Amino acid sequence: MPDSFVTGIDAQTQEQMCDVLNARLVQGIDLRLAVKQAHWNMRGKGFIGVHELLDEVSARLGEGTDMMAERVALMGGIARGTTQTVAERSDLPAYPVELVALDGHVDALVERFKQYGKYLRDGIEAADAAGDEDTADLLTEVSRMVEKDTWFIGSNAAVAA
């Protein structure tokens, strides 16, 4: 394992946090790819607004995964974010690639964003229990972005009259 640049956290805890962060990294990359799948293929009323929103959402997911990967490296771990690793390890539901309807994409994305949000909270709890406030804080920041984006995307769902 490469050198760690973190002080005040033992090597075993750092290794545990690298595992937690790598799991969230894989899920975040998977979710970002699902967002791009929807962005490229959706059709329907309100298309342009959702299409543009998903570019912004994708960028924010990229920021979050980048922070997690850098934290892993900082702790002397190896960030594991290749497409092969994502395909092998992500436990988010597979995205329906044949989906075209905008409302269907909105529903599919909200379902996955909520699941990712739960996984982020699980990571926050694990970091808190391990005494790694910095990792907990990082995951909290990502969680806030994900919850806001869940709201932004979900607000595009058809509302019953």
Short mmCIF file of C-alpha atoms in Angstrom, two decimals:
data_model
loop_
_atom_site.label_atom_id
_atom_site.label_comp_id
_atom_site.label_asym_id
_atom_site.label_seq_id
_atom_site.Cartn_x
_atom_site.Cartn_y
_atom_site.Cartn_z
CA MET A 1 0.00 0.00 0.00
CA PRO A 2 1.42 3.49 -0.85
CA ASP A 3 2.20 6.02 1.86
CA SER A 4 -0.63 7.65 3.76
CA PHE A 5 -0.76 11.40 4.29
CA VAL A 6 -3.43 11.22 7.00
CA THR A 7 -2.54 11.80 10.64
CA GLY A 8 -4.35 10.65 13.74
CA ILE A 9 -6.03 7.62 12.16
CA ASP A 10 -4.46 4.18 12.42
CA ALA A 11 -3.63 2.12 9.32
CA GLN A 12 -6.42 -0.41 9.93
CA THR A 13 -9.05 2.35 10.09
CA GLN A 14 -7.63 3.96 6.97
CA GLU A 15 -7.86 0.65 5.12
CA GLN A 16 -11.47 0.23 6.30
CA MET A 17 -12.32 3.75 5.13
CA CYS A 18 -10.68 3.08 1.75
CA ASP A 19 -13.02 0.10 1.37
CA VAL A 20 -16.04 2.24 2.26
CA LEU A 21 -14.99 5.02 -0.10
CA ASN A 22 -14.22 2.62 -2.95
CA ALA A 23 -17.69 1.08 -2.60
CA ARG A 24 -19.28 4.56 -2.81
CA LEU A 25 -16.93 5.45 -5.69
CA VAL A 26 -18.10 2.45 -7.72
CA GLN A 27 -21.76 3.27 -7.05
CA GLY A 28 -21.23 6.94 -7.89
CA ILE A 29 -19.59 6.12 -11.21
CA ASP A 30 -22.38 3.66 -12.00
CA LEU A 31 -24.99 6.31 -11.20
CA ARG A 32 -23.19 8.89 -13.30
CA LEU A 33 -23.24 6.52 -16.26
CA ALA A 34 -26.98 5.95 -15.72
CA VAL A 35 -27.49 9.73 -15.77
CA LYS A 36 -25.64 9.94 -19.10
CA GLN A 37 -27.70 7.04 -20.49
CA ALA A 38 -30.87 8.95 -19.66
CA HIS A 39 -29.42 12.23 -20.96
CA TRP A 40 -28.63 10.69 -24.35
CA ASN A 41 -31.83 8.71 -24.87
CA MET A 42 -34.82 10.39 -23.23
CA ARG A 43 -37.68 11.85 -25.22
CA GLY A 44 -40.83 13.63 -24.12
CA LYS A 45 -42.42 16.79 -22.85
CA GLY A 46 -39.93 18.91 -20.92
CA PHE A 47 -36.99 17.23 -22.66
CA ILE A 48 -34.62 20.19 -22.95
CA GLY A 49 -34.87 21.19 -19.29
CA VAL A 50 -34.23 17.67 -18.02
CA HIS A 51 -31.54 17.07 -20.66
CA GLU A 52 -29.63 20.17 -19.50
CA LEU A 53 -30.23 19.35 -15.82
CA LEU A 54 -28.69 15.91 -16.27
CA ASP A 55 -25.47 17.43 -17.61
CA GLU A 56 -25.19 19.44 -14.39
CA VAL A 57 -26.08 16.40 -12.27
CA SER A 58 -23.45 14.31 -14.05
CA ALA A 59 -20.82 16.96 -13.35
CA ARG A 60 -21.73 17.05 -9.64
CA LEU A 61 -21.56 13.26 -9.42
CA GLY A 62 -18.12 13.51 -11.01
CA GLU A 63 -17.03 16.02 -8.38
CA GLY A 64 -18.21 13.70 -5.62
CA THR A 65 -16.50 10.62 -7.00
CA ASP A 66 -13.31 12.62 -7.55
CA MET A 67 -13.29 13.72 -3.90
CA MET A 68 -13.78 10.12 -2.75
CA ALA A 69 -11.03 8.78 -5.03
CA GLU A 70 -8.62 11.49 -3.84
CA ARG A 71 -9.42 10.68 -0.20
CA VAL A 72 -8.58 7.03 -0.87
CA ALA A 73 -5.26 8.05 -2.41
CA LEU A 74 -4.58 10.42 0.50
CA MET A 75 -5.00 7.49 2.89
CA GLY A 76 -2.53 5.39 0.95
CA GLY A 77 -5.15 3.27 -0.81
CA ILE A 78 -5.83 2.65 -4.46
CA ALA A 79 -8.98 4.23 -5.91
CA ARG A 80 -10.81 1.51 -7.83
CA GLY A 81 -12.93 3.21 -10.47
CA THR A 82 -12.40 1.40 -13.74
CA THR A 83 -15.42 0.39 -15.80
CA GLN A 84 -14.51 -3.24 -15.14
CA THR A 85 -14.54 -2.67 -11.39
CA VAL A 86 -17.79 -0.74 -11.59
CA ALA A 87 -19.45 -3.51 -13.63
CA GLU A 88 -18.22 -6.14 -11.19
CA ARG A 89 -18.90 -4.39 -7.87
CA SER A 90 -21.76 -1.93 -8.17
CA ASP A 91 -24.88 -3.05 -6.37
CA LEU A 92 -27.15 -0.40 -7.84
CA PRO A 93 -29.85 -1.93 -10.04
CA ALA A 94 -28.88 -2.22 -13.71
CA TYR A 95 -30.16 0.76 -15.68
CA PRO A 96 -32.82 -0.05 -18.30
CA VAL A 97 -30.93 0.83 -21.49
CA GLU A 98 -33.98 0.52 -23.78
CA LEU A 99 -35.89 3.21 -21.87
CA VAL A 100 -36.87 6.28 -23.92
CA ALA A 101 -39.80 7.99 -22.15
CA LEU A 102 -38.71 11.01 -20.10
CA ASP A 103 -41.01 10.04 -17.19
CA GLY A 104 -39.55 6.54 -17.17
CA HIS A 105 -36.03 7.93 -16.98
CA VAL A 106 -37.02 10.28 -14.17
CA ASP A 107 -38.49 7.38 -12.17
CA ALA A 108 -35.49 5.11 -12.85
CA LEU A 109 -33.02 7.81 -11.86
CA VAL A 110 -34.87 8.81 -8.69
CA GLU A 111 -34.95 5.16 -7.59
CA ARG A 112 -31.18 4.88 -8.05
CA PHE A 113 -30.42 8.27 -6.49
CA LYS A 114 -32.39 7.29 -3.38
CA GLN A 115 -30.48 4.01 -3.13
CA TYR A 116 -27.16 5.80 -3.55
CA GLY A 117 -28.21 8.28 -0.87
CA LYS A 118 -28.84 5.38 1.50
CA TYR A 119 -25.41 3.93 0.72
CA LEU A 120 -23.81 7.33 1.37
CA ARG A 121 -25.54 7.52 4.76
CA ASP A 122 -24.29 4.01 5.56
CA GLY A 123 -20.79 5.24 4.71
CA ILE A 124 -21.22 8.29 6.95
CA GLU A 125 -22.23 6.03 9.84
CA ALA A 126 -19.23 3.75 9.24
CA ALA A 127 -16.85 6.72 9.15
CA ASP A 128 -18.38 8.18 12.32
CA ALA A 129 -18.07 4.82 14.09
CA ALA A 130 -14.42 4.57 12.99
CA GLY A 131 -13.64 8.07 14.22
CA ASP A 132 -12.81 9.40 10.75
CA GLU A 133 -14.56 12.77 10.80
CA ASP A 134 -12.99 13.89 7.51
CA THR A 135 -14.38 10.94 5.56
CA ALA A 136 -17.75 11.38 7.28
CA ASP A 137 -17.72 15.06 6.32
CA LEU A 138 -16.78 14.29 2.71
CA LEU A 139 -19.58 11.72 2.40
CA THR A 140 -22.01 14.18 4.02
CA GLU A 141 -21.10 16.78 1.39
CA VAL A 142 -21.70 14.27 -1.40
CA SER A 143 -24.94 13.16 0.26
CA ARG A 144 -26.24 16.73 0.28
CA MET A 145 -25.54 17.07 -3.46
CA VAL A 146 -27.20 13.73 -4.18
CA GLU A 147 -30.31 14.58 -2.15
CA LYS A 148 -30.64 17.92 -3.92
CA ASP A 149 -30.23 16.29 -7.32
CA THR A 150 -32.79 13.63 -6.37
CA TRP A 151 -35.22 16.47 -5.72
CA PHE A 152 -34.29 18.29 -8.93
CA ILE A 153 -34.77 15.17 -11.03
CA GLY A 154 -37.84 13.93 -9.18
CA SER A 155 -39.58 17.27 -9.50
CA ASN A 156 -39.83 16.56 -13.23
CA ALA A 157 -42.21 13.66 -12.66
CA ALA A 158 -45.75 14.13 -13.87
CA VAL A 159 -47.93 15.42 -11.03
CA ALA A 160 -51.47 14.08 -10.71
CA ALA A 161 -54.04 16.83 -11.21
#
